[in-house]
Each structure stands twice: as C-alpha cells, then as structure tokens.
Short mmCIF file of C-alpha atoms in Angstrom, two decimals:
data_model
loop_
_atom_site.label_atom_id
_atom_site.label_comp_id
_atom_site.label_asym_id
_atom_site.label_seq_id
_atom_site.Cartn_x
_atom_site.Cartn_y
_atom_site.Cartn_z
CA MET A 1 -106.56 -180.05 -1.09
CA THR A 2 -109.33 -178.47 -0.53
CA GLY A 3 -109.92 -177.16 -4.19
CA PRO A 4 -111.89 -179.94 -5.61
CA ARG A 5 -114.15 -180.16 -3.10
CA SER A 6 -117.05 -178.14 -2.56
CA ALA A 7 -118.33 -176.48 0.30
CA GLU A 8 -121.22 -179.06 0.90
CA ASP A 9 -118.62 -181.33 0.43
CA ARG A 10 -116.78 -180.78 2.70
CA ILE A 11 -118.93 -179.99 4.84
CA ALA A 12 -120.66 -183.67 4.76
CA LEU A 13 -116.59 -184.68 5.15
CA TRP A 14 -116.69 -182.49 8.49
CA LEU A 15 -119.22 -184.26 9.67
CA GLU A 16 -118.46 -187.40 9.53
CA GLU A 17 -115.04 -187.06 10.73
CA GLU A 18 -116.71 -185.76 13.54
CA SER A 19 -119.50 -188.54 14.24
CA ALA A 20 -117.15 -191.24 15.52
CA GLY A 21 -117.56 -192.62 18.58
CA PHE A 22 -120.04 -194.80 20.41
CA LEU A 23 -123.06 -194.61 23.15
CA PRO A 24 -121.32 -195.85 25.94
CA ASP A 25 -123.38 -199.01 27.43
CA ARG A 26 -124.24 -196.74 30.83
CA VAL A 27 -126.68 -194.83 29.18
CA LEU A 28 -128.26 -197.34 27.54
CA ASP A 29 -128.32 -198.72 30.96
CA ALA A 30 -130.01 -195.61 32.97
CA THR A 31 -132.35 -195.48 29.92
CA PHE A 32 -134.09 -198.91 30.38
CA ASP A 33 -133.45 -198.45 34.36
CA ARG A 34 -135.97 -195.23 33.38
CA THR A 35 -138.11 -197.36 30.74
CA ARG A 36 -138.77 -200.08 32.80
CA ASP A 37 -140.32 -197.72 35.14
CA THR A 38 -142.30 -195.27 32.90
CA HIS A 39 -145.67 -196.03 31.69
CA GLN A 40 -146.37 -196.34 28.22
CA ARG A 41 -148.98 -193.81 27.20
CA GLY A 42 -152.23 -195.07 26.14
CA PRO A 43 -153.33 -193.80 22.58
CA SER A 44 -154.59 -190.65 22.69
CA VAL A 45 -158.11 -190.49 23.67
CA TRP A 46 -157.72 -186.17 21.26
CA ARG A 47 -156.17 -188.08 18.40
CA LEU A 48 -158.08 -192.01 18.60
CA PRO A 49 -160.33 -190.96 15.56
CA SER A 50 -156.65 -190.06 12.91
CA MET A 51 -155.29 -194.07 13.96
CA THR A 52 -153.54 -194.58 10.40
CA ARG A 53 -154.25 -197.89 10.88
CA PRO A 54 -156.92 -200.44 11.28
CA ILE A 55 -154.74 -202.75 13.98
CA PRO A 56 -153.88 -200.29 15.98
CA ALA A 57 -157.00 -198.79 15.16
CA VAL A 58 -158.51 -201.84 17.09
CA ILE A 59 -155.83 -201.96 19.84
CA ALA A 60 -156.73 -198.15 20.36
CA VAL A 61 -160.60 -198.44 20.07
CA GLY A 62 -160.00 -201.46 22.89
CA ALA A 63 -157.87 -199.99 25.28
CA ALA A 64 -159.67 -196.77 25.41
CA ALA A 65 -163.05 -198.67 25.64
CA VAL A 66 -161.72 -200.34 28.29
CA ILE A 67 -160.87 -197.41 30.28
CA VAL A 68 -164.25 -196.01 29.92
CA VAL A 69 -165.78 -198.86 30.62
CA ALA A 70 -163.58 -199.26 34.32
CA ALA A 71 -164.18 -195.88 34.53
CA VAL A 72 -167.78 -195.65 34.17
CA LEU A 73 -168.57 -199.12 36.64
CA PHE A 74 -165.52 -198.72 38.56
CA LEU A 75 -164.66 -194.76 39.71
CA ARG A 76 -167.73 -193.27 39.94
CA PRO A 77 -169.53 -194.39 43.41
CA ALA A 78 -173.35 -194.46 42.10
CA PRO A 79 -175.18 -194.25 38.94
CA ARG A 80 -175.14 -190.55 38.12
CA GLU A 81 -178.18 -189.05 35.65
CA ARG A 82 -175.97 -188.21 32.25
CA VAL A 83 -178.28 -186.29 30.25
CA GLY A 84 -178.31 -187.26 26.43
CA ASP A 85 -176.23 -189.70 26.93
CA SER A 86 -175.71 -191.92 24.18
CA PRO A 87 -179.34 -190.29 22.19
CA ALA A 88 -181.11 -193.29 19.91
CA THR A 89 -182.55 -190.78 18.11
CA GLY A 90 -180.28 -187.63 18.42
CA GLY A 91 -181.60 -184.85 20.26
CA PRO A 92 -179.55 -182.39 22.78
CA TYR A 93 -176.96 -182.90 25.38
CA THR A 94 -175.89 -181.84 28.41
CA SER A 95 -172.31 -182.30 29.44
CA PRO A 96 -172.86 -182.95 33.64
CA LEU A 97 -169.57 -181.60 34.05
CA PHE A 98 -168.59 -178.84 31.53
CA ALA A 99 -172.23 -177.69 31.43
CA TYR A 100 -172.22 -177.44 27.81
CA THR A 101 -175.46 -177.79 25.37
CA VAL A 102 -174.77 -179.51 21.99
CA ASP A 103 -177.39 -181.31 19.75
CA ILE A 104 -176.37 -185.07 18.87
CA PRO A 105 -177.47 -186.55 15.67
CA ALA A 106 -178.91 -189.45 15.74
CA GLY A 107 -177.02 -192.47 16.05
CA TRP A 108 -173.99 -191.03 18.17
CA GLU A 109 -173.07 -192.14 21.23
CA VAL A 110 -171.30 -190.43 24.34
CA ALA A 111 -169.71 -191.55 27.02
CA PRO A 112 -169.52 -188.46 29.18
CA ALA A 113 -166.37 -187.30 31.91
CA THR A 114 -166.67 -189.49 35.25
CA THR A 115 -163.91 -186.54 36.59
CA PRO A 116 -163.26 -183.16 36.91
CA TRP A 117 -160.51 -182.05 34.75
CA PRO A 118 -157.59 -180.63 36.92
CA ALA A 119 -156.10 -176.99 35.82
CA GLY A 120 -152.42 -177.25 34.48
CA GLN A 121 -153.50 -181.47 33.73
CA ARG A 122 -152.70 -182.50 30.02
CA ILE A 123 -156.14 -184.46 29.14
CA GLU A 124 -154.18 -188.19 28.66
CA ALA A 125 -153.43 -187.96 32.40
CA ASP A 126 -156.90 -188.88 32.74
CA PRO A 127 -159.33 -190.48 29.90
CA GLY A 128 -161.81 -190.20 32.18
CA SER A 129 -161.84 -186.24 32.16
CA VAL A 130 -163.13 -185.65 28.94
CA ASP A 131 -166.78 -186.26 27.38
CA THR A 132 -166.40 -188.53 24.81
CA PHE A 133 -168.69 -188.38 21.65
CA ARG A 134 -168.50 -191.41 18.78
CA ILE A 135 -169.86 -192.81 15.46
CA PRO A 136 -170.73 -196.59 16.33
CA GLY A 137 -169.81 -198.78 13.30
CA SER A 138 -167.89 -195.49 11.83
CA PRO A 139 -164.79 -197.00 9.09
CA ILE A 140 -161.93 -194.57 10.39
CA ASP A 141 -164.10 -195.00 14.01
CA ALA A 142 -164.86 -191.39 14.05
CA SER A 143 -164.89 -188.95 17.30
CA VAL A 144 -164.64 -186.38 18.82
CA ALA A 145 -163.68 -185.33 22.86
CA VAL A 146 -164.54 -182.04 24.81
CA ALA A 147 -163.45 -180.75 27.60
CA ALA A 148 -163.11 -177.81 30.18
CA GLN A 149 -160.64 -176.68 33.06
CA PRO A 150 -160.58 -173.46 35.55
CA ALA A 151 -159.26 -171.11 32.84
CA PRO A 152 -156.17 -168.97 34.83
CA GLU A 153 -158.08 -165.81 36.14
CA GLY A 154 -158.04 -162.69 34.59
CA ALA A 155 -157.60 -164.96 31.34
CA THR A 156 -158.26 -163.86 28.28
CA SER A 157 -158.61 -165.57 24.86
CA THR A 158 -155.15 -164.46 23.82
CA THR A 159 -153.81 -165.75 27.38
CA TRP A 160 -155.53 -168.69 27.37
CA LEU A 161 -154.18 -169.46 24.46
CA ALA A 162 -150.43 -169.44 25.53
CA THR A 163 -152.11 -171.38 28.94
CA TRP A 164 -153.28 -173.84 26.86
CA GLU A 165 -150.44 -174.59 24.27
CA GLY A 166 -148.44 -175.02 27.13
CA ILE A 167 -150.38 -178.04 28.80
CA ARG A 168 -151.04 -179.68 25.30
CA GLU A 169 -148.83 -182.07 22.78
CA ASP A 170 -147.02 -180.00 20.33
CA ILE A 171 -149.21 -179.81 17.38
CA GLY A 172 -149.55 -183.31 15.07
CA GLY A 173 -146.82 -185.13 15.52
CA HIS A 174 -147.07 -188.87 14.38
CA CYS A 175 -149.20 -188.48 10.88
CA PHE A 176 -146.44 -186.27 9.68
CA GLY A 177 -148.86 -183.74 8.10
CA SER A 178 -149.47 -180.27 8.09
CA SER A 179 -150.83 -178.79 10.57
CA THR A 180 -152.84 -175.09 9.90
CA GLY A 181 -151.29 -173.48 12.90
CA TRP A 182 -153.86 -172.29 15.59
CA MET A 183 -156.26 -169.46 12.91
CA THR A 184 -159.51 -167.23 14.77
CA ALA A 185 -162.69 -168.53 15.27
CA ARG A 186 -166.10 -168.14 16.82
CA VAL A 187 -168.28 -171.30 18.81
CA ALA A 188 -171.07 -170.11 20.27
CA GLY A 189 -170.41 -166.71 19.91
CA LEU A 190 -167.49 -166.46 21.99
CA PRO A 191 -163.23 -166.04 20.10
CA ALA A 192 -161.92 -169.25 19.95
CA TRP A 193 -158.83 -170.34 18.39
CA HIS A 194 -158.81 -173.21 15.83
CA VAL A 195 -156.29 -175.43 14.29
CA LYS A 196 -155.92 -178.52 11.76
CA TRP A 197 -153.39 -180.77 11.27
CA ARG A 198 -154.07 -182.73 7.52
CA CYS A 199 -152.11 -185.63 6.75
CA ASP A 200 -149.82 -185.68 3.84
CA SER A 201 -151.52 -189.22 1.83
CA ALA A 202 -154.52 -191.14 1.04
CA PRO A 203 -153.89 -193.66 4.06
CA TYR A 204 -153.51 -191.42 6.50
CA GLU A 205 -156.82 -189.00 6.29
CA ARG A 206 -158.22 -190.84 9.02
CA SER A 207 -155.23 -189.23 11.10
CA ASN A 208 -157.43 -185.76 10.05
CA TRP A 209 -158.40 -183.90 13.01
CA ASP A 210 -159.61 -180.18 14.32
CA GLU A 211 -159.33 -178.35 17.18
CA TYR A 212 -161.11 -176.10 19.19
CA THR A 213 -160.58 -173.92 22.25
CA PHE A 214 -161.58 -171.04 23.69
CA LEU A 215 -162.50 -169.13 27.26
CA ALA A 216 -166.26 -169.72 28.26
CA GLY A 217 -167.52 -167.75 32.13
CA GLY A 218 -163.59 -168.64 33.63
CA MET A 219 -163.83 -171.93 31.53
CA GLY A 220 -161.53 -172.92 29.19
CA TYR A 221 -162.93 -175.72 26.34
CA VAL A 222 -161.09 -178.04 23.94
CA ILE A 223 -163.33 -179.39 21.41
CA SER A 224 -160.56 -182.62 19.35
CA GLY A 225 -160.89 -185.01 16.89
CA ASN A 226 -162.47 -185.71 13.48
CA PRO A 227 -163.51 -182.32 11.52
CA THR A 228 -166.52 -183.39 10.52
CA MET A 229 -168.47 -183.73 13.60
CA ILE A 230 -167.28 -181.40 15.65
CA ASP A 231 -168.87 -179.42 12.39
CA ARG A 232 -172.07 -180.79 13.36
CA MET A 233 -171.00 -180.31 17.00
CA ILE A 234 -169.86 -176.55 16.69
CA GLU A 235 -173.29 -175.20 14.57
CA SER A 236 -174.94 -176.08 17.91
CA PHE A 237 -173.13 -175.38 20.75
CA ARG A 238 -173.76 -173.49 23.62
CA VAL A 239 -172.99 -172.37 27.06
CA PRO A 240 -174.13 -171.33 29.82
CA SER A 241 -173.19 -167.62 31.52
CA ALA A 242 -171.18 -166.97 28.96
CA VAL A 243 -167.46 -164.27 28.63
CA PRO A 244 -169.25 -161.38 26.86
CA SER A 245 -167.56 -161.57 23.68
CA ALA A 246 -165.17 -159.22 22.86
CA VAL A 247 -165.86 -158.85 19.18
CA PRO A 248 -169.72 -159.87 19.05
CA SER A 249 -171.24 -162.56 17.62
CA ALA A 250 -173.00 -162.66 14.36
CA SER A 251 -174.62 -165.40 15.09
CA PRO A 252 -174.33 -167.48 18.03
CA LYS A 253 -174.45 -170.98 15.80
CA ALA A 254 -171.84 -169.67 13.56
CA ILE A 255 -168.69 -170.67 13.30
CA GLU A 256 -166.40 -168.68 10.74
CA THR A 257 -162.49 -169.52 10.32
CA SER A 258 -159.80 -166.59 9.16
CA SER A 259 -156.28 -165.97 9.16
CA SER A 260 -155.90 -163.30 11.18
CA PRO A 261 -153.14 -163.04 14.48
CA SER A 262 -155.61 -163.23 17.26
CA PRO A 263 -159.35 -162.84 18.01
CA MET B 1 -135.78 -201.14 11.49
CA ASP B 2 -138.00 -204.52 12.01
CA ARG B 3 -141.56 -203.21 11.82
CA SER B 4 -142.37 -206.71 14.04
CA LEU B 5 -140.46 -204.96 16.60
CA VAL B 6 -141.69 -201.66 16.47
CA GLU B 7 -145.36 -202.96 16.86
CA ALA B 8 -144.81 -205.30 19.26
CA ALA B 9 -142.90 -202.65 21.11
CA GLN B 10 -146.03 -200.58 21.10
CA ARG B 11 -148.15 -203.38 22.72
CA GLY B 12 -145.33 -202.75 25.91
CA ASP B 13 -142.44 -205.44 25.19
CA HIS B 14 -139.74 -203.90 25.89
CA ASP B 15 -137.17 -206.16 25.42
CA ALA B 16 -138.46 -205.28 21.72
CA PHE B 17 -137.81 -202.06 22.30
CA GLU B 18 -134.39 -202.42 24.10
CA ALA B 19 -133.82 -203.76 20.71
CA LEU B 20 -134.99 -200.96 18.94
CA ALA B 21 -132.65 -198.34 21.00
CA ILE B 22 -129.66 -200.91 21.30
CA GLY B 23 -130.07 -200.52 17.34
CA ALA B 24 -130.76 -197.32 16.63
CA ALA B 25 -128.10 -195.73 19.84
CA ASP B 26 -124.89 -194.99 17.75
CA ARG B 27 -126.61 -193.52 14.81
CA LEU B 28 -128.65 -190.90 17.38
CA PHE B 29 -125.50 -190.70 19.71
CA ALA B 30 -123.67 -189.33 16.54
CA ILE B 31 -126.32 -187.01 15.40
CA ALA B 32 -126.61 -185.50 18.75
CA ARG B 33 -123.59 -184.91 19.67
CA LEU B 34 -122.60 -183.21 16.40
CA ILE B 35 -125.97 -180.85 17.14
CA LEU B 36 -125.16 -180.12 20.89
CA ARG B 37 -121.15 -180.36 20.24
CA ASP B 38 -121.17 -181.88 23.35
CA ALA B 39 -120.60 -185.47 24.01
CA HIS B 40 -122.27 -185.49 27.96
CA LEU B 41 -125.05 -182.96 26.54
CA ALA B 42 -125.85 -185.88 23.61
CA GLU B 43 -125.84 -188.67 25.85
CA ASP B 44 -128.88 -186.71 28.09
CA ALA B 45 -130.80 -185.74 24.92
CA VAL B 46 -130.18 -189.57 23.75
CA GLN B 47 -131.45 -190.58 26.31
CA GLU B 48 -134.30 -187.83 26.37
CA ALA B 49 -135.49 -189.15 22.88
CA LEU B 50 -135.72 -192.73 24.13
CA VAL B 51 -137.45 -192.35 27.54
CA HIS B 52 -139.96 -190.14 25.41
CA ALA B 53 -140.39 -193.44 22.62
CA TRP B 54 -141.19 -195.74 24.91
CA ARG B 55 -143.39 -193.31 26.93
CA ASP B 56 -145.22 -192.42 23.44
CA LEU B 57 -144.77 -195.35 21.36
CA PRO B 58 -148.61 -196.36 21.25
CA ARG B 59 -148.84 -193.02 19.84
CA LEU B 60 -147.03 -193.56 16.77
CA ARG B 61 -149.29 -194.90 13.74
CA ASP B 62 -147.60 -195.84 11.31
CA PRO B 63 -144.28 -198.19 12.64
CA GLU B 64 -142.99 -197.88 8.91
CA ARG B 65 -141.68 -194.38 10.69
CA PHE B 66 -140.53 -195.16 13.66
CA ASP B 67 -136.90 -194.10 12.19
CA ALA B 68 -138.12 -190.36 11.46
CA TRP B 69 -140.04 -190.02 14.89
CA LEU B 70 -137.10 -191.06 17.00
CA ARG B 71 -135.30 -188.47 14.83
CA ARG B 72 -137.98 -186.00 15.93
CA LEU B 73 -137.39 -186.96 18.98
CA LEU B 74 -134.30 -186.53 19.14
CA VAL B 75 -134.15 -183.13 17.50
CA ASN B 76 -136.61 -181.83 20.32
CA ALA B 77 -134.52 -183.85 23.25
CA CYS B 78 -131.57 -181.76 21.67
CA ALA B 79 -133.43 -177.69 21.58
CA ASP B 80 -134.62 -178.64 24.90
CA GLN B 81 -131.50 -180.03 26.66
CA GLY B 82 -130.15 -176.63 24.62
CA ARG B 83 -132.91 -174.08 25.60
CA HIS B 84 -132.48 -175.80 29.82
CA ARG B 85 -128.62 -175.85 29.79
CA ARG B 86 -128.28 -172.84 28.04
CA ARG B 87 -125.26 -173.62 26.07
CA TRP B 88 -126.01 -174.59 22.12
CA SER B 89 -123.54 -171.49 21.25
CA ALA B 90 -120.19 -170.68 21.75
CA GLU B 91 -119.71 -171.23 24.46
CA ILE B 92 -119.14 -174.86 24.60
CA GLN B 93 -115.45 -175.71 24.14
CA ILE B 94 -114.67 -178.48 22.58
CA VAL B 95 -110.65 -180.03 22.97
CA ARG B 96 -109.42 -181.82 20.00
CA ALA B 97 -105.80 -183.45 21.83
CA GLU B 98 -104.91 -184.42 18.36
CA PRO B 99 -105.79 -184.46 14.79
CA ALA B 100 -107.29 -187.33 12.66
CA THR B 101 -104.22 -189.37 11.20
CA ASN B 102 -106.60 -189.14 8.53
CA ASP B 103 -107.61 -185.81 6.88
CA ALA B 104 -109.75 -186.65 4.75
CA THR B 105 -111.35 -182.59 5.42
CA GLY B 106 -108.35 -182.03 4.14
CA SER B 107 -106.81 -179.60 6.31
CA MET B 108 -107.14 -178.34 9.74
CA ALA B 109 -107.82 -174.76 8.91
CA ASP B 110 -111.11 -176.81 7.34
CA ARG B 111 -112.10 -177.83 10.65
CA ASP B 112 -111.18 -175.13 12.42
CA GLN B 113 -113.50 -172.62 10.40
CA LEU B 114 -116.09 -175.30 9.65
CA GLU B 115 -116.57 -175.74 13.53
CA ARG B 116 -116.33 -171.65 14.30
CA GLY B 117 -118.93 -171.24 11.21
CA PHE B 118 -121.24 -174.15 13.05
CA ARG B 119 -120.94 -172.35 16.80
CA ARG B 120 -122.44 -169.23 14.87
CA LEU B 121 -125.32 -170.81 13.79
CA LYS B 122 -128.69 -171.45 15.94
CA PRO B 123 -129.67 -175.44 17.29
CA GLU B 124 -132.32 -175.79 14.84
CA GLN B 125 -130.02 -174.06 11.43
CA ARG B 126 -127.40 -176.92 13.11
CA ALA B 127 -130.15 -179.43 13.18
CA ALA B 128 -130.71 -179.00 9.30
CA VAL B 129 -126.96 -178.96 8.67
CA VAL B 130 -126.93 -182.28 10.13
CA LEU B 131 -129.65 -183.77 9.36
CA HIS B 132 -129.00 -182.51 5.03
CA PHE B 133 -125.30 -183.82 5.18
CA TYR B 134 -124.81 -186.34 7.65
CA LEU B 135 -128.16 -188.50 7.62
CA GLY B 136 -127.89 -187.42 3.40
CA LEU B 137 -132.20 -186.45 3.91
CA THR B 138 -134.06 -184.84 1.42
CA LEU B 139 -135.10 -181.43 2.02
CA ALA B 140 -138.60 -182.77 2.99
CA GLU B 141 -137.40 -185.25 5.02
CA VAL B 142 -135.76 -182.96 6.78
CA ALA B 143 -138.85 -180.40 7.59
CA ASP B 144 -140.54 -183.78 8.47
CA ALA B 145 -137.88 -184.47 11.00
CA LEU B 146 -137.98 -180.51 11.72
CA GLY B 147 -141.48 -180.27 12.23
CA ILE B 148 -141.48 -177.25 10.05
CA PRO B 149 -142.84 -176.43 6.17
CA GLU B 150 -139.96 -176.93 4.00
CA GLY B 151 -140.31 -173.77 3.29
CA THR B 152 -138.83 -173.42 6.33
CA ALA B 153 -136.66 -176.38 5.62
CA LYS B 154 -135.04 -174.60 2.96
CA SER B 155 -134.22 -171.42 4.64
CA ARG B 156 -133.15 -172.87 7.43
CA LEU B 157 -130.20 -175.03 5.97
CA HIS B 158 -129.49 -172.29 2.76
CA TYR B 159 -128.35 -169.89 5.77
CA ALA B 160 -126.44 -172.37 7.46
CA THR B 161 -124.96 -173.79 4.86
CA GLU B 162 -123.94 -170.19 3.19
CA THR B 163 -122.54 -169.42 7.13
CA LEU B 164 -120.12 -172.54 6.64
CA ARG B 165 -119.02 -171.85 3.08
CA ALA B 166 -118.36 -167.61 4.19
CA ALA B 167 -116.55 -169.72 7.40
CA LEU B 168 -114.76 -171.72 4.72
CA ASP B 169 -114.14 -168.83 1.74
CA ALA B 170 -113.21 -166.63 5.18
CA ASP B 171 -109.92 -169.60 5.68
CA ALA B 172 -108.88 -169.25 1.80
CA ARG B 173 -107.92 -165.82 2.14
CA THR B 174 -107.06 -165.58 5.71
CA PRO B 175 -104.32 -168.51 6.10
CA ALA B 176 -103.63 -167.27 9.61
CA ALA B 177 -107.17 -167.41 10.95
CA ALA B 178 -107.63 -171.70 10.87
CA THR B 179 -104.40 -170.58 14.20
CA ASN B 180 -105.69 -166.81 15.31
CA GLY B 181 -109.50 -166.38 17.31
CA ARG B 182 -109.87 -170.11 17.81
CA PRO B 183 -112.80 -169.21 20.73
CA ALA B 184 -111.80 -169.48 24.26
#
C-alpha cells in the first residue's frame, strides 16, 4: 500500500492524521483570563525607529511622546539640569545619568533618562530609563536610545554580552529580515559588540536598526536605534573612567567592525 | 486573517484579540501537538503563545504578518515547553487506543516508524517538518517562522526528512520492526 507514495507524501499524510483535534475551550478561557490581566507592551523605545508603516509609527511616536513628557513632568520631583538637551546648534551632550558624552549635530533632540536603569531589567520596562535622541521631522522617525546599567561584578566584555543577551529581546523578531549576529566592534576605544538588523524588503527599510553594547567603568552600555544616527554618535562617543581595553585602541573615536568571535 | 482585527487588537481591543485567537486556536494546537507529541504540553504552548501575542501585539510592525508572527511565537513556546519540562524526546509516551478507521497513511507500520523516527528528531527539526509538510510552508517561510537563515532551515529539513525516510525504509526491510522495540 505504501509503495507508490513518496516518503514526503507519507510524512505529510501521517502529520495530517496526527493533527486531528481541537483546542479545549477551557484553554482559551484560561488564556483570555490571563490576557485580560496582562498589559500590552507599548512599542519599544529601542525599536521605535523601526516601525514599518506610517499609522503605527504615528501611534508609537505619540505614545512614546506621552510617556516621555509624563515622565519629565511627573516623575521628576524637581527640574534637573539637562546638559546638552536639545542643542539647537549642535554640540556636546553629557548624559546626566549615564555620564557619557557625545557630540550632537544641530537639530537633534534629546530626551534625557529620568530614572536609572536597574541591573537586569529589560529596557522596555521603563522608557524613562533611556536617553532618547531624535531627529524632529524625520520621515522615518529616526531615533536612538542609549542607556547603561551596572554590570555584574567582574564582568568581562564577553560575559557582559551574555548578560545583555539574557535581558534583551531576541534579535529581530518582528520585521522578518536578517540579522548579522553579534560582531566585534570598538566604541570609545573599548571592545564592544555590534549587531545589525536589516529588513528584507524596501517597505520595511525603516525597520533597520543597529545595536552596540559594551562595558565601561563597571557599567554595561547599550546604544540602539537608527543606523545612520548611531554611526554619527559613535564617532564622538566617550565615557569617563573607561575600563582599560584588553586590546589597545588605535583611535578613541574610531569604530571598526569585524566578524571575529570575540572582542 | 482580518487586518482590521489585528489593528484593533494592537490598540488594546481585547474582543478583537479574542476573535483572532479563536480563529487561530485549533490550527495552533495542531501544530504544537505535532511538535511536542503531547496534548497537555501543546495546550500550555498555545496559551503561552497567545499571551505573548497579546502582550507584544503593539510591536508587530506589519499586521499582514500576524499569522507568521504567531507561528513563530508558537514555535518558541513549544521550545520553551520542551526546555522547561525536559520532555522533548522519547520519554513522551503516545498511547493510541485504536488505529484510525481510515488508515490513509497506508499501514500501521508507517505510522509506528514515522512516530519512532520523529521522536529521534530535535525539536527544531520537528518544527521544520511540521511547518513544511503539514502547513505546506516554503523553505523561506519555514526559515521565517523559525527565525533562522534559509540555509539552516534547508539543512534541518533535509536531515529530518532523511531520518524519517530511513525509518520508513527500515520498516520496509524489516516488517517485524513494526511490532518490536516500540518506546516504552
């Protein structure tokens, strides 16, 4: 009886036979009980530049703007110096919470983090815990998020990457493109890790993003967002009391990437 | 898949999400049960995938990709079930009370050997087999659903198919094998 059929046909038939059955209603009921009690996550600050369509992008920008404004207005007990915030003519910006300094081109806006980023916490848990850089009027809502959290004691560049991978979302996920996987890089003269996510087709190009993560001064830094903006920022990114690099950097402003396995 | 339902659910409309979930539930359950070979684990995987879907729906950038996205969540949930409970492999006992009356596979031997061959596969290989042979996804779509490069999907599927083919061939060579050595 099985002779005329190919192995592939027999596999397909077997799977079809095995698939009979319905999900019990009690499972759906239990699922909906859980979802009713579960808050939806807003569009990620990290991924904000990568919205693919205008309408959700507008929604996301609106939601993020509300969150940032609310955080600034209500979460901070008193006005705080916002060094380099929204430089009209460009110039250095020093992050009040994360201590790095970066030269910002004219016209960029900066929304400084309002709360520290606790160790081990997903960045999405509190959008107020990142510095957000934007280009007002950008057709693709270009933005970059930067934050730093205390790294585990004794962390190395490699162990920090493992820590960060344990915290962050899976690479990519929603735009169904391709990821490079982690590559080595240097930021501010320090060993860093770099991943690129690129969406497959033109309509989703705005979903492209880059991410860098590295250790400096006992903190694990993460820079994520629009690739062009990040390239610009990385050129001048600097951190105080940086962890000495195992591999001396040729230039503190230079960034190099390669596919070697570890920094 | 109704795009307007997806967009409504993305805006927090729980009724819209329920409609989407109900529409997808049986298909998701079938996929999960095929991968996990266990109805209870499959129920848990579907529930986790749907909860994850509700939670992260606002982040789905292209509503048209809802079905593919949900499949990926389900496959991930199946992997989690397997990791957490360490019941991915042959220790899961499938008890079939009686054979199907319409034995479309061709023989009980086929069924036994395919079952045995399938259990030898790693979960990611099982997922590739189910997505390709059951759902009829192309290699590119399988890669999409599993979040892996197309070449990796191709090699997984090739290995899995060869394993199942070998199981069937073994059956053809040794008819008695159909009644021997069934996993305890």
